[in-house]
C-alpha cells in the first residue's frame, strides 16, 4: 500500500508538540503535558491511593490521543501497584494516531521512555473495533476502542473505578462532551467511581451532575486556574462481579483449552487442565493450521468478530517462538461474485489499510507458482505450527495437563452457587472447582446437553516432500507445513469417524486439481499421508463462548468449526476476563453473537418452545 492510500494523519506538529488537524486544539498542555496529566487525571482520580489494596482496578478514558495519560497511569501503576494486582484500561479514540506519531509525542518525557516503548511497540491500528495492548510486564492490559466515543462506551462491558475525560475543549468539540456520552460514562462506572477532567466548562459540570456525579472544582495545573474532579454518588446496579480468584478447571487441551489457560494466566489465575488423550489429541493437532478470518461480504457483526479475532490471534501467535511457519494467504476467486465481494472486504474499515488486497491473475499466479485466477491477498493470515502454540500456552504437557476423560460435571453441593465436581469414567472425583470451562469440542456436548452442535469430520492429506507454496484457499486449501504441504480437507456432517479413507484422499487431490492442477500433479506423485479429526459446528456456524444458561460457574468454549486457530485466543480472553470480573475485550454485540444461550433465546422470542434444556 502506498502512502497516498493511507488516511491523512489527524495531527500537525508545532515545536515538537501535536495539534489536531481536525479540531485545531492541542492534545496536551504545551507547558508540561506529563505534569498536567498527573495533576489533572491521576490526582483528580485519587491515584495511586484509590488502587491501594485492590486486586483488580479498571480505568476508563475518553480520548486516547497520543496515549500520554495512559503512559503516565502505567508508569505510576508500575511503581505503586499492589502485589499480584491487575490493571485494565479502556480508552476510546475516533481518530487514531500511528505508533510513530505517538512515539514522537511521548519522546518529550524520558521518565516515560520504557512504558512508551512497550505501548508504541504494540500500538493499535486503525481498523474499527477493539484493539488490545497486552502489557504482561506491568500486569496490565489496555483496550482501545477505535470508534466514536458513544459507540465505544456502549460496546464496552466494563465498570471503571476511575475515568479520565479528555476530549478536546468543549468549545471546539462539544460533541464528545454531550450528555449521552457522559451518561454512558456513568453507566460504565463501578460504585463510587471517580472522574477527572481539565475543563470546568458549565456544560460539562451540568452533564456530570445530571449523570449522577458529585462535581467539585479543584486548583488547576499550570496556566489553568481550575480543573474538575467528580465522584459517582448513585448506586450501581451492574452485573454481579465474578470471583477474583476462582479455583479453575479447564476440560480439553486443544487450541480452545490452551487459549483459556493462557488467558487466565495473564490475569493471574492458574487453571488445572484435563484432557482425555493429551494436548493436541483432537482437531488442534494438525501438521499445520491456517489462521485467517472468515470472509463475510455482508461485513456485519460476524465479520467484525472474525476481524477482531484474527487481529488478536496474529498478535499472540507472533510472540510464540517457532509458532509461525508462513505469513500471508491468498483466497482465490471461485465464482462470479467473488471479485466484488473481495473489493468490498478490502475497502472495509474492519481491517487495517492494506491488510486485504485484491490482486490480479498475474500476481496470484506468481504467488502460487502456476496459472491462477485473481484473488484476495490476506497479509495478516498465518500458517501455524499447532504444537508450538499448544506447547507454550499449556506448558510442559506432563506437568500441566492431567490425562483423564471427564465423564460428568456436577454440583458438589446444594444450591446454585455450590462448586463443581469433575467425575472420571470410574465415578471418582477428579477435581473440585468454582468455575469449569469446557473446551472439549464435540465432547462438550457430551457433558452439557442441549448445545446443538453437529460434528463435521475432516480429512486432510499431506506430503513431506518440499512444495514451497503460498497458503492458498479455493474452497479447499493448500498450506505449507514445516516439511511440505498440507491440503484438503473433506467436510462430512454427522460423521465422527477418525479412520483415514483412501477415497477422501482422492477427494482432496481432486479439490486441489480443480484450482491448482500443477500442484495436484506433483502431489499425486508424492508419498502422502492423511490426518483426520472432527470439527464441532453449530446451527449458525458461529462459536459457543460463554456461561451455560442457568448454570453459574459452568462455561463453554466450543463450536469453533473450521476456524479454531482464529477464534479461540480472543474468545478465551472474553471468557477469562468475564469470569474474574475484568472487562471483556469483546464488544457487547459480539459477545451476544457467541452466547451459548442464543438459540434458546431466539426460540423464546419467536414464541417457540425452548430446545432441550441443558442438564
Ligand atoms: C481436517 C481439518 C483441518 C482443519 N484446518 C484448520 C485450519 O487450518 N485452521 C483452523 O483454524 N482450524 C482448522 N480446523 C478446525 C480446527 O482444527 C478446530 O476449529 C480447532 O482445533 C478446535 O479446537 P478445540 O480446542 O475446540 O478442539 P480440539 O482440538 O478437538 O480439542 C478438544 C480436546 O478435548 C478433549 N476432550 C474431549 N472430550 C473430553 C472429555 N470428556 N474429557 C477430557 N478431555 C476431553 C480431546 O481429547 C481434545 O484434545 C481443521 C479441522 C479439520 C478437521
Ligand atoms: C485532548 S485529546 C486526548 C489526549 C490524550 N488523552 C493524550 O493523552 O494524548 C482528545 C482526543 O479525543 C479524540 N476524539 C475527539 N472526538 C472524538 C469522538 N467523537 N470520539 C472519540 N474520540 C474523539 C481526539 O481524536 C483526540 O485524540
XYZ file of C-alpha atoms and ligand atoms in Angstrom:
695
model
C 0.000 0.000 0.000
C 1.341 3.410 -0.887
C 1.354 6.411 1.466
C -1.233 8.016 -0.819
C -3.754 5.269 0.058
C -3.457 5.882 3.800
C -5.983 8.132 5.542
C -4.496 11.568 6.352
C -2.863 11.953 9.749
C -5.085 13.630 12.375
C -2.101 15.647 13.709
C 0.123 18.534 12.791
C 3.259 19.390 14.757
C 4.186 22.684 16.395
C 7.575 22.876 18.137
C 7.505 19.096 18.538
C 4.005 19.038 20.105
C 0.975 17.501 18.367
C -2.108 19.557 17.496
C -5.331 18.239 15.995
C -5.714 18.965 12.310
C -9.463 18.413 12.644
C -10.256 20.319 15.810
C -7.356 22.787 15.951
C -6.763 22.040 19.634
C -3.673 20.655 21.401
C -3.517 17.041 22.627
C -1.969 18.119 25.923
C -0.693 21.256 27.643
C 2.237 22.953 25.899
C 3.708 23.817 29.345
C 4.342 20.291 30.554
C 1.856 17.723 29.368
C 3.035 14.989 31.721
C 2.787 17.205 34.797
C -0.709 18.184 33.674
C -1.725 14.545 33.131
C -0.563 13.675 36.600
C -2.160 16.704 38.255
C -5.485 16.587 36.432
C -6.153 12.921 35.804
C -4.121 10.873 38.293
C -4.559 13.230 41.260
C -8.092 14.046 40.120
C -8.990 10.339 40.427
C -7.049 9.939 43.686
C -4.476 7.663 42.070
C -2.475 5.816 43.168
C -4.257 5.822 46.577
C -7.531 4.553 45.072
C -5.959 1.260 43.964
C -4.246 0.511 47.278
C -5.298 -2.936 48.459
C -7.205 -3.717 45.250
C -6.674 -6.989 43.348
C -8.186 -5.611 40.137
C -8.595 -1.999 39.116
C -10.150 -0.508 36.000
C -9.526 2.894 34.446
C -11.554 4.305 31.561
C -10.661 7.192 29.287
C -12.462 9.199 26.652
C -9.882 10.391 24.087
C -6.773 8.156 23.850
C -4.852 10.513 21.555
C -1.096 10.171 21.984
C -1.520 7.818 24.951
C 0.151 10.306 27.296
C -2.432 9.948 30.091
C -2.306 6.172 29.862
C 1.504 6.161 29.786
C 1.513 8.343 32.940
C -1.027 5.974 34.513
C 1.004 2.861 33.634
C 4.206 4.435 34.905
C 2.514 5.157 38.248
C 0.960 1.657 38.278
C 4.397 0.112 37.699
C 5.757 1.909 40.768
C 2.845 1.550 43.157
C 0.626 -1.370 42.168
C -0.373 -3.734 44.976
C 1.435 -7.102 44.774
C -0.419 -9.523 42.485
C -2.828 -6.822 41.270
C -4.026 -6.418 37.675
C -4.949 -3.197 35.854
C -7.452 -2.974 32.983
C -7.622 0.194 30.949
C -10.327 1.027 28.428
C -9.991 4.023 26.154
C -11.781 5.219 23.052
C -10.414 7.084 20.048
C -12.159 8.017 16.812
C -9.103 9.440 15.013
C -6.163 7.200 15.912
C -2.550 8.309 15.696
C 0.118 5.977 14.357
C 2.716 4.382 16.638
C 5.372 6.690 15.164
C 3.286 9.768 15.924
C 2.678 8.607 19.496
C 6.381 7.788 19.967
C 7.278 11.262 18.714
C 4.838 12.924 21.129
C 5.868 10.803 24.122
C 9.597 11.244 23.480
C 9.440 14.538 25.394
C 9.461 12.657 28.743
C 12.424 10.422 29.484
C 10.727 9.129 32.641
C 8.028 7.554 30.421
C 10.541 6.040 27.992
C 10.203 2.404 28.999
C 6.393 2.462 29.223
C 6.167 4.424 25.958
C 8.384 1.829 24.255
C 6.128 -1.009 25.405
C 2.975 0.810 24.325
C 4.160 2.002 20.936
C 5.618 -1.413 20.050
C 2.074 -2.844 20.469
C 0.183 0.228 19.296
C -3.331 -0.324 17.884
C -4.035 0.048 14.191
C -6.813 1.997 12.509
C -9.349 -0.776 11.939
C -12.725 -0.020 13.513
C -13.155 -2.191 16.588
C -11.492 -3.067 19.886
C -7.700 -3.423 19.928
C -5.838 -4.843 22.915
C -2.375 -3.772 24.061
C -1.055 -6.581 26.293
C 1.380 -5.428 28.955
C 2.249 -8.527 30.965
C 5.398 -6.740 32.206
C 3.083 -4.406 34.117
C 0.236 -6.850 34.823
C -1.974 -4.607 32.704
C -3.994 -4.555 29.506
C -5.187 -1.549 27.533
C -8.257 -1.967 25.317
C -8.509 0.777 22.718
C -11.887 1.128 21.010
C -11.211 2.685 17.621
C -14.589 4.306 17.033
C -16.852 7.154 18.110
C -16.875 7.707 21.879
C -20.570 6.851 22.297
C -20.219 3.670 20.226
C -17.162 2.528 22.169
C -18.726 3.195 25.556
C -21.928 1.421 24.542
C -19.990 -1.594 23.291
C -17.751 -1.948 26.351
C -18.949 -4.219 29.156
C -16.633 -2.994 31.925
C -17.192 -0.872 35.032
C -14.412 1.657 35.593
C -13.182 2.746 39.010
C -11.736 5.945 37.534
C -12.400 7.976 34.386
C -10.131 10.354 32.511
C -12.405 12.644 30.481
C -10.021 14.107 27.941
C -11.842 15.300 24.840
C -10.690 18.454 23.115
C -12.003 21.672 24.615
C -15.837 21.734 24.759
C -15.779 24.983 22.804
C -14.155 23.293 19.764
C -15.532 19.751 20.216
C -18.824 19.818 22.157
C -19.843 16.506 20.520
C -17.636 14.364 22.762
C -18.920 16.055 25.941
C -22.617 15.677 25.211
C -24.983 14.272 27.817
C -25.309 10.928 26.002
C -21.552 10.316 26.331
C -21.385 11.357 29.990
C -24.427 9.185 30.791
C -22.617 6.228 29.234
C -19.557 7.007 31.356
C -21.783 6.852 34.449
C -23.421 3.626 33.280
C -20.000 2.021 32.751
C -18.812 3.014 36.252
C -18.192 0.946 39.361
C -19.711 2.053 42.680
C -18.086 5.292 43.854
C -16.161 5.762 40.583
C -14.136 8.928 40.223
C -13.894 11.090 37.123
C -11.473 13.881 36.330
C -11.045 16.474 33.624
C -9.118 19.653 32.906
C -12.170 21.656 31.835
C -14.553 23.393 34.225
C -16.996 24.338 31.460
C -20.522 24.723 32.824
C -21.909 22.297 30.229
C -19.512 19.553 31.404
C -20.282 20.178 35.085
C -24.014 20.029 34.399
C -23.701 16.858 32.305
C -21.696 15.111 35.035
C -24.137 16.185 37.744
C -27.119 15.034 35.652
C -25.428 11.639 35.228
C -25.139 11.206 38.996
C -21.659 12.558 39.774
C -20.924 14.950 42.637
C -18.714 17.518 40.934
C -16.111 19.774 42.538
C -13.641 22.311 41.189
C -10.046 21.898 42.313
C -6.983 24.119 41.841
C -5.822 23.760 38.233
C -2.439 22.996 36.721
C -0.086 25.475 35.046
C -1.943 28.248 33.299
C -5.325 26.641 34.008
C -6.832 28.091 37.180
C -9.165 25.183 37.893
C -9.922 21.571 36.991
C -12.804 19.213 37.831
C -12.977 16.112 39.918
C -16.135 14.133 40.374
C -17.399 11.081 42.209
C -20.330 8.869 41.288
C -22.921 9.144 44.020
C -25.686 6.888 42.850
C -25.808 3.158 43.453
C -24.594 0.989 40.620
C -26.794 -1.907 39.564
C -24.138 -3.571 37.459
C -23.756 -7.261 36.738
C -22.578 -9.384 39.671
C -18.785 -9.345 39.752
C -17.055 -12.670 39.218
C -14.778 -14.142 41.863
C -11.400 -12.556 41.609
C -9.538 -15.759 42.380
C -11.644 -18.788 41.452
C -10.457 -22.398 41.523
C -10.451 -23.048 37.789
C -10.691 -26.254 35.789
C -10.498 -26.498 32.005
C -11.610 -29.616 30.119
C -9.847 -30.046 26.777
C -6.274 -29.327 25.720
C -6.763 -28.216 22.127
C -6.373 -24.649 20.950
C -9.503 -23.649 22.918
C -8.279 -25.080 26.232
C -4.745 -23.801 25.658
C -6.045 -20.298 24.865
C -8.089 -20.372 28.050
C -5.140 -21.406 30.157
C -3.071 -18.566 28.677
C -5.831 -16.004 29.173
C -6.335 -16.973 32.822
C -2.585 -16.930 33.465
C -2.307 -13.349 32.169
C -4.979 -12.396 34.719
C -3.001 -14.106 37.472
C -5.296 -17.151 37.728
C -3.854 -20.648 37.416
C -6.109 -23.331 35.947
C -5.954 -27.128 36.001
C -6.383 -28.632 32.524
C -7.808 -32.109 31.866
C -7.633 -33.939 28.560
C -8.730 -37.483 27.783
C -5.820 -38.075 25.422
C -3.352 -35.243 25.933
C -2.638 -31.904 24.253
C -3.480 -31.694 20.552
C -5.196 -35.086 20.515
C -8.262 -33.614 18.781
C -8.743 -31.240 15.860
C -5.928 -28.936 17.033
C -3.222 -31.490 16.316
C -2.793 -30.971 12.549
C 0.683 -30.805 10.978
C -0.094 -27.114 10.248
C -3.057 -24.786 10.717
C -4.111 -21.692 8.843
C -5.115 -18.659 10.913
C -7.347 -16.466 8.754
C -10.662 -14.708 9.326
C -13.824 -15.991 7.714
C -14.673 -13.501 4.972
C -18.236 -12.278 5.292
C -19.154 -9.994 2.426
C -22.028 -8.552 4.480
C -19.406 -7.052 6.794
C -21.886 -7.192 9.674
C -21.312 -8.417 13.235
C -19.886 -11.863 12.321
C -17.312 -10.177 10.076
C -16.375 -7.848 12.955
C -15.969 -10.878 15.236
C -13.652 -12.640 12.802
C -11.669 -9.459 12.095
C -11.064 -8.797 15.801
C -10.327 -12.460 16.469
C -7.756 -12.576 13.659
C -6.077 -9.429 14.995
C -5.847 -10.905 18.497
C -4.655 -14.262 17.220
C -1.952 -12.773 14.989
C -0.641 -10.610 17.851
C -0.447 -13.548 20.248
C 0.968 -16.140 17.836
C 3.592 -13.652 16.711
C 5.038 -13.703 20.223
C 5.414 -17.517 20.392
C 8.868 -18.649 19.259
C 8.603 -21.045 16.318
C 4.807 -20.824 16.009
C 4.601 -19.098 12.628
C 5.507 -21.280 9.649
C 4.493 -18.739 6.990
C 2.832 -15.341 6.720
C 0.063 -14.275 4.364
C -2.530 -16.296 2.447
C -4.317 -15.992 -0.856
C -8.049 -16.560 -1.298
C -8.584 -17.379 -4.979
C -11.701 -16.301 -6.852
C -14.051 -19.226 -7.275
C -17.231 -17.627 -8.605
C -18.555 -14.589 -10.485
C -19.452 -12.701 -7.291
C -16.014 -13.036 -5.699
C -14.418 -10.020 -7.394
C -16.947 -7.563 -5.953
C -17.016 -9.416 -2.617
C -13.229 -9.160 -2.351
C -13.157 -5.476 -3.188
C -15.871 -4.764 -0.570
C -13.776 -6.631 2.007
C -10.610 -4.779 1.004
C -12.389 -1.421 1.401
C -13.933 -2.338 4.758
C -12.756 -0.400 7.807
C -12.852 -3.636 9.828
C -9.353 -4.346 8.515
C -6.164 -2.305 8.540
C -5.406 -0.354 5.372
C -3.643 -2.790 3.030
C -4.380 -5.863 5.159
C -6.737 -7.238 2.496
C -5.885 -6.504 -1.140
C -7.451 -7.798 -4.340
C -4.761 -8.969 -6.761
C -4.981 -9.832 -10.440
C -4.351 -13.194 -12.089
C -0.678 -12.457 -12.960
C 0.234 -11.659 -9.346
C -1.861 -14.533 -7.975
C -0.156 -16.885 -10.441
C 3.269 -15.635 -9.421
C 2.436 -16.292 -5.766
C 1.165 -19.839 -6.229
C 3.674 -20.783 -8.930
C 1.177 -21.730 -11.663
C -1.695 -20.186 -13.626
C -4.291 -18.965 -11.130
C -7.376 -16.738 -11.116
C -7.396 -13.317 -9.402
C -7.697 -13.395 -5.617
C -7.667 -11.604 -2.305
C -4.286 -11.381 -0.583
C -4.654 -11.582 3.208
C -1.443 -10.114 4.571
C -2.087 -10.865 8.244
C -3.065 -14.521 7.787
C -0.578 -17.039 9.148
C 0.266 -20.697 8.836
C 1.000 -22.043 12.299
C 2.716 -24.957 13.917
C -0.047 -26.072 16.333
C 2.433 -27.997 18.501
C 4.416 -24.829 19.195
C 1.264 -22.927 20.172
C -0.067 -25.628 22.479
C 3.386 -26.242 23.951
C 3.779 -22.638 25.071
C 0.211 -21.948 26.179
C -0.267 -25.238 28.025
C 3.268 -25.573 29.334
C 5.084 -28.915 29.501
C 2.263 -31.405 28.899
C 3.200 -33.899 31.550
C 3.124 -31.271 34.286
C 0.304 -29.009 33.250
C -2.295 -31.245 31.622
C -3.876 -34.046 33.640
C -4.614 -37.029 31.398
C -8.195 -38.050 32.243
C -11.533 -38.298 30.452
C -14.146 -36.308 32.320
C -17.345 -38.343 32.290
C -19.580 -35.843 34.103
C -19.577 -32.373 35.630
C -21.949 -31.921 38.578
C -22.539 -29.639 41.554
C -20.559 -30.617 44.613
C -23.349 -29.448 46.939
C -26.825 -27.980 47.150
C -27.807 -24.688 45.599
C -26.912 -22.694 42.506
C -23.612 -21.423 43.876
C -22.137 -24.731 45.040
C -18.768 -25.555 43.443
C -18.463 -28.059 40.625
C -17.080 -31.581 40.687
C -15.402 -33.303 37.738
C -16.030 -37.057 37.720
C -13.864 -39.573 35.902
C -15.072 -42.618 33.973
C -14.946 -44.726 37.136
C -17.059 -42.167 39.025
C -14.090 -40.942 41.082
C -13.810 -37.204 41.759
C -11.020 -35.820 39.587
C -11.240 -32.257 40.892
C -13.448 -29.681 42.537
C -13.572 -26.167 41.099
C -15.525 -22.914 41.459
C -15.520 -22.456 37.715
C -15.310 -25.065 34.967
C -14.655 -24.185 31.332
C -15.449 -26.991 28.922
C -13.372 -26.672 25.764
C -13.716 -30.260 24.601
C -15.019 -29.671 21.043
C -17.791 -32.265 20.402
C -17.003 -33.722 23.838
C -18.534 -30.544 25.287
C -21.920 -31.686 24.028
C -21.479 -34.991 25.844
C -21.036 -33.095 29.138
C -23.662 -30.365 28.598
C -26.810 -31.383 26.772
C -28.748 -29.050 24.504
C -25.888 -27.079 22.979
C -27.000 -28.017 19.483
C -23.647 -28.975 17.968
C -23.038 -31.065 14.864
C -19.832 -32.992 14.184
C -18.164 -32.461 10.823
C -15.469 -34.972 10.059
C -12.478 -33.697 8.123
C -9.600 -35.484 6.457
C -6.592 -33.507 5.276
C -3.700 -35.044 3.351
C -0.061 -34.081 3.399
C 3.215 -34.647 1.634
C 6.520 -34.208 3.357
C 8.355 -33.523 0.101
C 9.034 -29.797 -0.161
C 6.491 -27.796 -2.185
C 7.220 -24.209 -1.298
C 3.847 -22.591 -1.918
C 1.893 -19.645 -0.603
C -1.037 -20.682 1.568
C -3.959 -20.714 -0.860
C -7.707 -21.125 -0.320
C -10.118 -22.116 -3.074
C -12.992 -23.805 -1.262
C -10.364 -26.302 -0.153
C -6.858 -25.206 0.866
C -3.174 -25.988 0.374
C -0.805 -24.648 3.019
C 2.884 -25.105 3.719
C 3.925 -27.301 6.639
C 7.450 -27.303 8.071
C 8.495 -30.001 5.594
C 5.996 -29.911 2.776
C 2.357 -29.209 2.099
C -0.987 -29.945 3.769
C -4.108 -29.950 1.617
C -7.796 -30.751 1.689
C -9.924 -31.012 3.579
C -13.136 -33.010 3.477
C -16.314 -31.925 5.296
C -18.687 -34.735 6.269
C -21.515 -33.724 8.558
C -22.667 -36.105 11.236
C -19.566 -38.284 10.903
C -17.278 -38.764 13.929
C -15.010 -41.446 12.475
C -11.269 -40.848 12.762
C -10.186 -43.559 10.314
C -8.373 -42.174 7.242
C -10.104 -43.143 3.983
C -8.389 -43.570 0.593
C -11.484 -42.108 -1.102
C -11.131 -38.936 0.953
C -7.520 -38.546 -0.094
C -8.712 -38.746 -3.699
C -11.322 -36.071 -2.957
C -8.594 -33.839 -1.549
C -6.404 -34.322 -4.622
C -9.381 -33.553 -6.867
C -10.170 -30.376 -4.935
C -6.583 -29.157 -5.360
C -6.603 -30.254 -9.002
C -9.660 -28.111 -9.764
C -7.826 -24.930 -8.694
C -4.092 -25.692 -8.876
C -3.606 -28.600 -11.315
C 0.186 -28.454 -11.318
C 0.343 -28.705 -7.552
C -2.157 -31.590 -7.689
C 0.007 -33.409 -10.256
C 3.095 -33.005 -8.062
C 1.185 -34.192 -5.005
C -0.232 -37.148 -6.912
C 3.292 -38.399 -7.480
C 4.471 -37.801 -3.901
C 4.301 -40.016 -0.858
C 1.159 -38.896 1.002
C -0.256 -39.337 4.494
C -3.595 -38.319 5.983
C -4.796 -36.667 9.161
C -8.394 -36.879 10.409
C -10.294 -35.001 13.066
C -13.795 -33.854 13.910
C -14.870 -30.207 13.856
C -17.556 -29.046 16.261
C -20.057 -26.810 14.463
C -23.264 -25.030 15.458
C -26.592 -24.190 13.800
C -25.470 -20.677 12.805
C -21.795 -21.565 12.178
C -20.689 -19.281 14.993
C -18.922 -20.467 18.139
C -20.309 -21.074 21.616
C -18.410 -18.961 24.146
C -19.966 -18.056 27.456
C -21.732 -19.320 30.522
C -24.232 -22.138 30.122
C -27.691 -20.629 30.685
C -28.898 -21.136 34.248
C -25.714 -22.866 35.422
C -23.485 -20.337 37.119
C -19.837 -21.288 37.099
C -20.175 -23.599 34.078
C -18.748 -22.123 30.859
C -18.142 -23.447 27.367
C -15.747 -22.541 24.559
C -16.518 -24.716 21.583
C -18.241 -24.801 18.176
C -15.115 -23.348 16.569
C -15.821 -25.118 13.269
C -13.018 -24.665 10.761
C -11.569 -21.507 12.380
C -10.403 -22.560 15.833
C -6.950 -21.026 15.430
C -8.512 -17.674 14.551
C -11.332 -17.597 17.106
C -10.012 -19.303 20.235
C -7.490 -16.716 21.544
C -9.979 -13.808 21.594
C -12.903 -15.862 22.877
C -10.709 -17.281 25.648
C -9.807 -13.736 26.720
C -13.519 -12.912 26.723
C -14.339 -15.860 28.987
C -11.377 -15.405 31.323
C -11.979 -11.664 31.807
C -15.691 -12.086 32.372
C -15.135 -14.913 34.857
C -12.667 -12.981 37.022
C -14.595 -9.705 36.795
C -12.283 -7.809 34.447
C -13.654 -6.026 31.371
C -14.019 -8.274 28.338
C -12.117 -7.351 25.168
C -15.225 -8.304 23.215
C -17.863 -5.649 22.417
C -21.376 -6.442 23.703
C -22.863 -7.206 20.311
C -20.129 -9.724 19.540
C -20.423 -11.361 22.961
C -24.170 -11.804 22.266
C -23.346 -13.373 18.923
C -21.403 -16.199 20.582
C -23.525 -16.596 23.724
C -24.382 -20.291 24.160
C -27.947 -19.362 25.164
C -28.696 -17.536 21.901
C -30.622 -20.354 20.228
C -32.943 -20.791 23.195
C -33.362 -17.023 23.488
C -34.226 -16.711 19.784
C -36.719 -19.552 20.029
C -38.311 -17.906 23.090
C -38.574 -14.587 21.243
C -40.379 -16.305 18.409
C -42.742 -17.948 20.911
C -41.497 -21.403 20.093
C -40.865 -23.972 22.835
C -37.261 -23.847 24.009
C -34.981 -26.545 22.680
C -33.876 -29.254 25.068
C -32.677 -27.690 28.336
C -29.041 -28.139 29.360
C -28.696 -30.720 32.060
C -9.010 -31.594 8.578
C -9.150 -30.343 9.390
C -8.390 -29.235 9.073
C -8.512 -28.072 9.805
N -7.742 -26.993 9.493
C -7.834 -25.869 10.230
C -7.009 -24.759 9.979
O -6.176 -24.789 9.089
N -7.177 -23.647 10.738
C -8.098 -23.592 11.750
O -8.219 -22.547 12.416
N -8.872 -24.637 12.025
C -8.768 -25.767 11.288
N -9.571 -26.818 11.564
C -10.531 -26.675 12.657
C -9.777 -26.691 13.973
O -8.999 -27.829 13.985
C -10.715 -26.598 15.136
O -11.529 -25.453 14.998
C -9.966 -26.479 16.456
O -8.884 -27.363 16.504
C -10.897 -26.774 17.597
O -10.161 -26.679 18.771
P -10.742 -27.180 20.149
O -9.718 -26.913 21.167
O -12.113 -26.631 20.305
O -10.971 -28.734 19.927
P -9.926 -29.940 19.889
O -8.611 -29.543 19.361
O -10.630 -31.054 19.210
O -9.668 -30.266 21.402
C -10.645 -30.858 22.225
C -9.909 -31.682 23.265
O -10.854 -32.094 24.241
C -10.506 -33.395 24.655
N -11.729 -33.983 25.215
C -12.889 -34.243 24.569
N -13.784 -34.761 25.438
C -13.157 -34.827 26.645
C -13.564 -35.267 27.938
N -14.797 -35.746 28.169
N -12.679 -35.208 28.961
C -11.420 -34.714 28.745
N -10.991 -34.298 27.533
C -11.861 -34.350 26.510
C -9.978 -34.066 23.416
O -9.110 -35.142 23.755
C -9.268 -32.943 22.707
O -7.874 -32.912 22.988
C -9.444 -28.006 10.872
C -10.186 -29.122 11.214
C -10.042 -30.292 10.482
C -10.843 -31.490 10.867
C -7.286 16.137 24.161
S -7.092 14.817 23.049
C -6.708 13.460 24.097
C -5.322 13.435 24.571
C -4.946 12.124 25.110
N -5.682 11.727 26.287
C -3.462 12.018 25.315
O -3.065 11.581 26.407
O -2.742 12.305 24.376
C -8.749 14.396 22.618
C -8.877 13.099 21.857
O -10.242 12.793 21.658
C -10.387 12.282 20.341
N -11.765 12.496 19.911
C -12.332 13.654 19.525
N -13.644 13.466 19.238
C -13.894 12.155 19.451
C -15.071 11.364 19.362
N -16.236 11.875 18.970
N -14.994 10.058 19.690
C -13.803 9.527 20.081
N -12.670 10.242 20.184
C -12.705 11.538 19.884
C -9.406 13.058 19.539
O -9.056 12.443 18.334
C -8.239 13.169 20.490
O -7.336 12.128 20.340
